[in-house]
Amino acid sequence: MVLTFGPDGAYGHPDHIAISQFTLAGAVSAAGEHRVSKLYFMAWTRSKWDAYQSALKKLSATVDGVERQVTPWPDWAVTTVVETAAWWPTVWRAVSCHQTQMAIYGRLEHLPEEQHRWLWGVQEFYRVFSLVNGGRTRERDLFEGLRGRDGK
């Protein structure tokens, strides 16, 4: 299973776009026993981005003099929603480690717990492809279809 940014880099961030391109190249190149069984893009909906924008005021990247902003995924395109509320403090600690981006994320330090839980408590994804499952039923687990009958 592979997870990466979509081709838009979430909000046009050049590093995120490069990560997406290199990850996709690796997934396509994988073969044999190392082939990729499932590939996902992170896919934040309008409500998720509105929560980020509310907390951060404006999330954008300026590249070559052009401002790039968020393009949310439509709700209908999200194939997988993972409840992560129990782990939001861990997610926040990991996000806080991005020292080069803390000028942006610094505003998040003083948010109430309820808003942190909203930001980090649900993760949304778009299943680009799967060799093990599919259909229109929303997944609740990125590893759905990859575990054996014993749940491992």
mmCIF file of C-alpha atoms in Angstrom:
data_model
loop_
_atom_site.group_PDB
_atom_site.id
_atom_site.type_symbol
_atom_site.label_atom_id
_atom_site.label_comp_id
_atom_site.label_asym_id
_atom_site.label_seq_id
_atom_site.Cartn_x
_atom_site.Cartn_y
_atom_site.Cartn_z
ATOM 1 C CA MET A 1 0.000 0.000 0.000
ATOM 2 C CA VAL A 2 1.327 3.437 -0.945
ATOM 3 C CA LEU A 3 0.045 6.837 0.156
ATOM 4 C CA THR A 4 1.095 10.191 -1.306
ATOM 5 C CA PHE A 5 -0.040 13.684 -2.180
ATOM 6 C CA GLY A 6 -2.195 14.132 -5.253
ATOM 7 C CA PRO A 7 -0.608 15.675 -8.346
ATOM 8 C CA ASP A 8 -1.616 19.166 -7.154
ATOM 9 C CA GLY A 9 0.576 18.860 -4.046
ATOM 10 C CA ALA A 10 -2.414 19.668 -1.777
ATOM 11 C CA TYR A 11 -2.167 23.419 -2.344
ATOM 12 C CA GLY A 12 0.427 23.685 -5.095
ATOM 13 C CA HIS A 13 3.424 23.222 -2.803
ATOM 14 C CA PRO A 14 6.380 22.332 -5.091
ATOM 15 C CA ASP A 15 7.876 19.834 -2.618
ATOM 16 C CA HIS A 16 4.536 18.046 -2.289
ATOM 17 C CA ILE A 17 4.186 17.906 -6.076
ATOM 18 C CA ALA A 18 7.687 16.411 -6.377
ATOM 19 C CA ILE A 19 6.881 13.840 -3.674
ATOM 20 C CA SER A 20 3.764 12.845 -5.605
ATOM 21 C CA GLN A 21 5.657 12.531 -8.890
ATOM 22 C CA PHE A 22 8.492 10.440 -7.450
ATOM 23 C CA THR A 23 6.110 8.257 -5.445
ATOM 24 C CA LEU A 24 3.970 7.576 -8.505
ATOM 25 C CA ALA A 25 7.064 6.777 -10.578
ATOM 26 C CA GLY A 26 8.171 4.290 -7.918
ATOM 27 C CA ALA A 27 4.723 2.695 -7.706
ATOM 28 C CA VAL A 28 4.525 2.304 -11.490
ATOM 29 C CA SER A 29 8.060 0.909 -11.645
ATOM 30 C CA ALA A 30 7.487 -1.653 -8.894
ATOM 31 C CA ALA A 31 7.155 -5.166 -10.174
ATOM 32 C CA GLY A 32 7.153 -8.778 -9.072
ATOM 33 C CA GLU A 33 6.808 -9.428 -5.367
ATOM 34 C CA HIS A 34 7.228 -5.704 -4.642
ATOM 35 C CA ARG A 35 4.295 -4.551 -6.762
ATOM 36 C CA VAL A 36 1.973 -2.018 -5.220
ATOM 37 C CA SER A 37 -1.412 -3.475 -4.257
ATOM 38 C CA LYS A 38 -3.100 -0.168 -3.405
ATOM 39 C CA LEU A 39 -2.321 3.486 -4.084
ATOM 40 C CA TYR A 40 -3.956 6.468 -2.391
ATOM 41 C CA PHE A 41 -3.853 10.242 -2.648
ATOM 42 C CA MET A 42 -4.550 12.351 0.400
ATOM 43 C CA ALA A 43 -7.888 13.947 -0.455
ATOM 44 C CA TRP A 44 -9.134 16.678 1.834
ATOM 45 C CA THR A 45 -12.686 17.845 1.282
ATOM 46 C CA ARG A 46 -14.024 21.397 1.476
ATOM 47 C CA SER A 47 -14.959 20.995 5.167
ATOM 48 C CA LYS A 48 -11.438 19.802 6.046
ATOM 49 C CA TRP A 49 -9.808 22.658 4.115
ATOM 50 C CA ASP A 50 -12.215 25.163 5.658
ATOM 51 C CA ALA A 51 -11.052 23.963 9.092
ATOM 52 C CA TYR A 52 -7.393 24.420 8.062
ATOM 53 C CA GLN A 53 -8.093 27.851 6.610
ATOM 54 C CA SER A 54 -9.971 28.848 9.761
ATOM 55 C CA ALA A 55 -6.993 27.848 11.884
ATOM 56 C CA LEU A 56 -4.222 29.065 9.552
ATOM 57 C CA LYS A 57 -6.057 32.030 7.989
ATOM 58 C CA LYS A 58 -4.676 31.298 4.513
ATOM 59 C CA LEU A 59 -2.814 28.251 3.284
ATOM 60 C CA SER A 60 -1.084 28.965 -0.003
ATOM 61 C CA ALA A 61 2.241 28.709 -1.787
ATOM 62 C CA THR A 62 3.739 31.313 -4.104
ATOM 63 C CA VAL A 63 5.753 29.738 -6.917
ATOM 64 C CA ASP A 64 7.378 31.801 -9.657
ATOM 65 C CA GLY A 65 5.327 34.790 -8.545
ATOM 66 C CA VAL A 66 2.023 32.938 -8.828
ATOM 67 C CA GLU A 67 -0.047 32.236 -5.728
ATOM 68 C CA ARG A 68 -1.315 28.672 -5.467
ATOM 69 C CA GLN A 69 -4.165 27.747 -3.165
ATOM 70 C CA VAL A 70 -6.154 24.748 -2.128
ATOM 71 C CA THR A 71 -8.449 22.902 -4.481
ATOM 72 C CA PRO A 72 -10.600 20.664 -2.278
ATOM 73 C CA TRP A 73 -11.704 17.220 -3.374
ATOM 74 C CA PRO A 74 -15.465 16.808 -3.834
ATOM 75 C CA ASP A 75 -17.046 14.709 -1.090
ATOM 76 C CA TRP A 76 -18.199 12.108 -3.624
ATOM 77 C CA ALA A 77 -14.595 11.445 -4.750
ATOM 78 C CA VAL A 78 -13.317 10.486 -1.297
ATOM 79 C CA THR A 79 -13.084 6.693 -1.216
ATOM 80 C CA THR A 80 -11.623 6.198 2.245
ATOM 81 C CA VAL A 81 -12.220 7.919 5.577
ATOM 82 C CA VAL A 82 -10.065 6.813 8.506
ATOM 83 C CA GLU A 83 -11.020 7.780 12.051
ATOM 84 C CA THR A 84 -7.854 8.944 13.795
ATOM 85 C CA ALA A 85 -9.327 10.895 16.728
ATOM 86 C CA ALA A 86 -7.674 8.590 19.268
ATOM 87 C CA TRP A 87 -4.265 9.516 17.851
ATOM 88 C CA TRP A 88 -4.653 13.251 17.177
ATOM 89 C CA PRO A 89 -2.054 14.200 19.861
ATOM 90 C CA THR A 90 0.520 11.994 18.105
ATOM 91 C CA VAL A 91 -0.354 13.494 14.723
ATOM 92 C CA TRP A 92 -0.026 16.999 16.156
ATOM 93 C CA ARG A 93 3.403 16.188 17.642
ATOM 94 C CA ALA A 94 4.527 14.897 14.230
ATOM 95 C CA VAL A 95 3.210 18.009 12.458
ATOM 96 C CA SER A 96 4.985 20.160 15.047
ATOM 97 C CA CYS A 97 8.313 18.611 13.995
ATOM 98 C CA HIS A 98 8.179 20.444 10.638
ATOM 99 C CA GLN A 99 10.448 23.243 11.839
ATOM 100 C CA THR A 100 10.704 24.825 8.391
ATOM 101 C CA GLN A 101 6.930 25.188 8.305
ATOM 102 C CA MET A 102 6.282 26.200 11.899
ATOM 103 C CA ALA A 103 5.802 29.824 10.883
ATOM 104 C CA ILE A 104 2.542 28.589 9.391
ATOM 105 C CA TYR A 105 1.785 25.856 11.896
ATOM 106 C CA GLY A 106 2.734 28.051 14.867
ATOM 107 C CA ARG A 107 -0.780 29.479 14.808
ATOM 108 C CA LEU A 108 -2.101 26.004 15.551
ATOM 109 C CA GLU A 109 -0.278 25.717 18.884
ATOM 110 C CA HIS A 110 -2.925 27.712 20.740
ATOM 111 C CA LEU A 111 -6.020 26.054 19.303
ATOM 112 C CA PRO A 112 -8.434 24.403 21.719
ATOM 113 C CA GLU A 113 -8.383 20.608 21.902
ATOM 114 C CA GLU A 114 -11.727 20.363 20.098
ATOM 115 C CA GLN A 115 -10.349 22.138 17.024
ATOM 116 C CA HIS A 116 -7.199 19.980 17.038
ATOM 117 C CA ARG A 117 -9.411 16.903 17.172
ATOM 118 C CA TRP A 118 -11.331 18.215 14.124
ATOM 119 C CA LEU A 119 -8.118 18.907 12.167
ATOM 120 C CA TRP A 120 -6.320 15.657 12.955
ATOM 121 C CA GLY A 121 -9.143 13.284 13.984
ATOM 122 C CA VAL A 122 -10.281 12.144 10.524
ATOM 123 C CA GLN A 123 -8.113 11.526 7.487
ATOM 124 C CA GLU A 124 -9.546 11.399 3.963
ATOM 125 C CA PHE A 125 -8.134 9.661 0.890
ATOM 126 C CA TYR A 126 -8.804 8.928 -2.764
ATOM 127 C CA ARG A 127 -8.050 5.325 -3.793
ATOM 128 C CA VAL A 128 -6.240 5.702 -7.123
ATOM 129 C CA PHE A 129 -6.159 1.951 -7.654
ATOM 130 C CA SER A 130 -6.452 -1.316 -5.798
ATOM 131 C CA LEU A 131 -5.599 -4.847 -6.855
ATOM 132 C CA VAL A 132 -7.467 -6.287 -3.856
ATOM 133 C CA ASN A 133 -10.763 -4.406 -3.533
ATOM 134 C CA GLY A 134 -12.766 -1.595 -5.014
ATOM 135 C CA GLY A 135 -16.283 -0.448 -5.638
ATOM 136 C CA ARG A 136 -18.156 2.553 -4.347
ATOM 137 C CA THR A 137 -18.364 1.520 -0.701
ATOM 138 C CA ARG A 138 -16.250 3.861 1.412
ATOM 139 C CA GLU A 139 -13.344 2.188 3.118
ATOM 140 C CA ARG A 140 -12.587 2.891 6.773
ATOM 141 C CA ASP A 141 -9.150 1.274 6.695
ATOM 142 C CA LEU A 142 -6.305 1.791 4.213
ATOM 143 C CA PHE A 143 -5.315 -1.863 4.628
ATOM 144 C CA GLU A 144 -8.771 -3.197 3.735
ATOM 145 C CA GLY A 145 -8.355 -6.215 1.480
ATOM 146 C CA LEU A 146 -4.669 -6.605 2.323
ATOM 147 C CA ARG A 147 -5.040 -8.500 5.590
ATOM 148 C CA GLY A 148 -5.479 -12.255 5.733
ATOM 149 C CA ARG A 149 -8.520 -13.924 7.234
ATOM 150 C CA ASP A 150 -6.983 -13.723 10.702
ATOM 151 C CA GLY A 151 -6.940 -9.901 10.524
ATOM 152 C CA LYS A 152 -3.164 -9.621 10.120
#
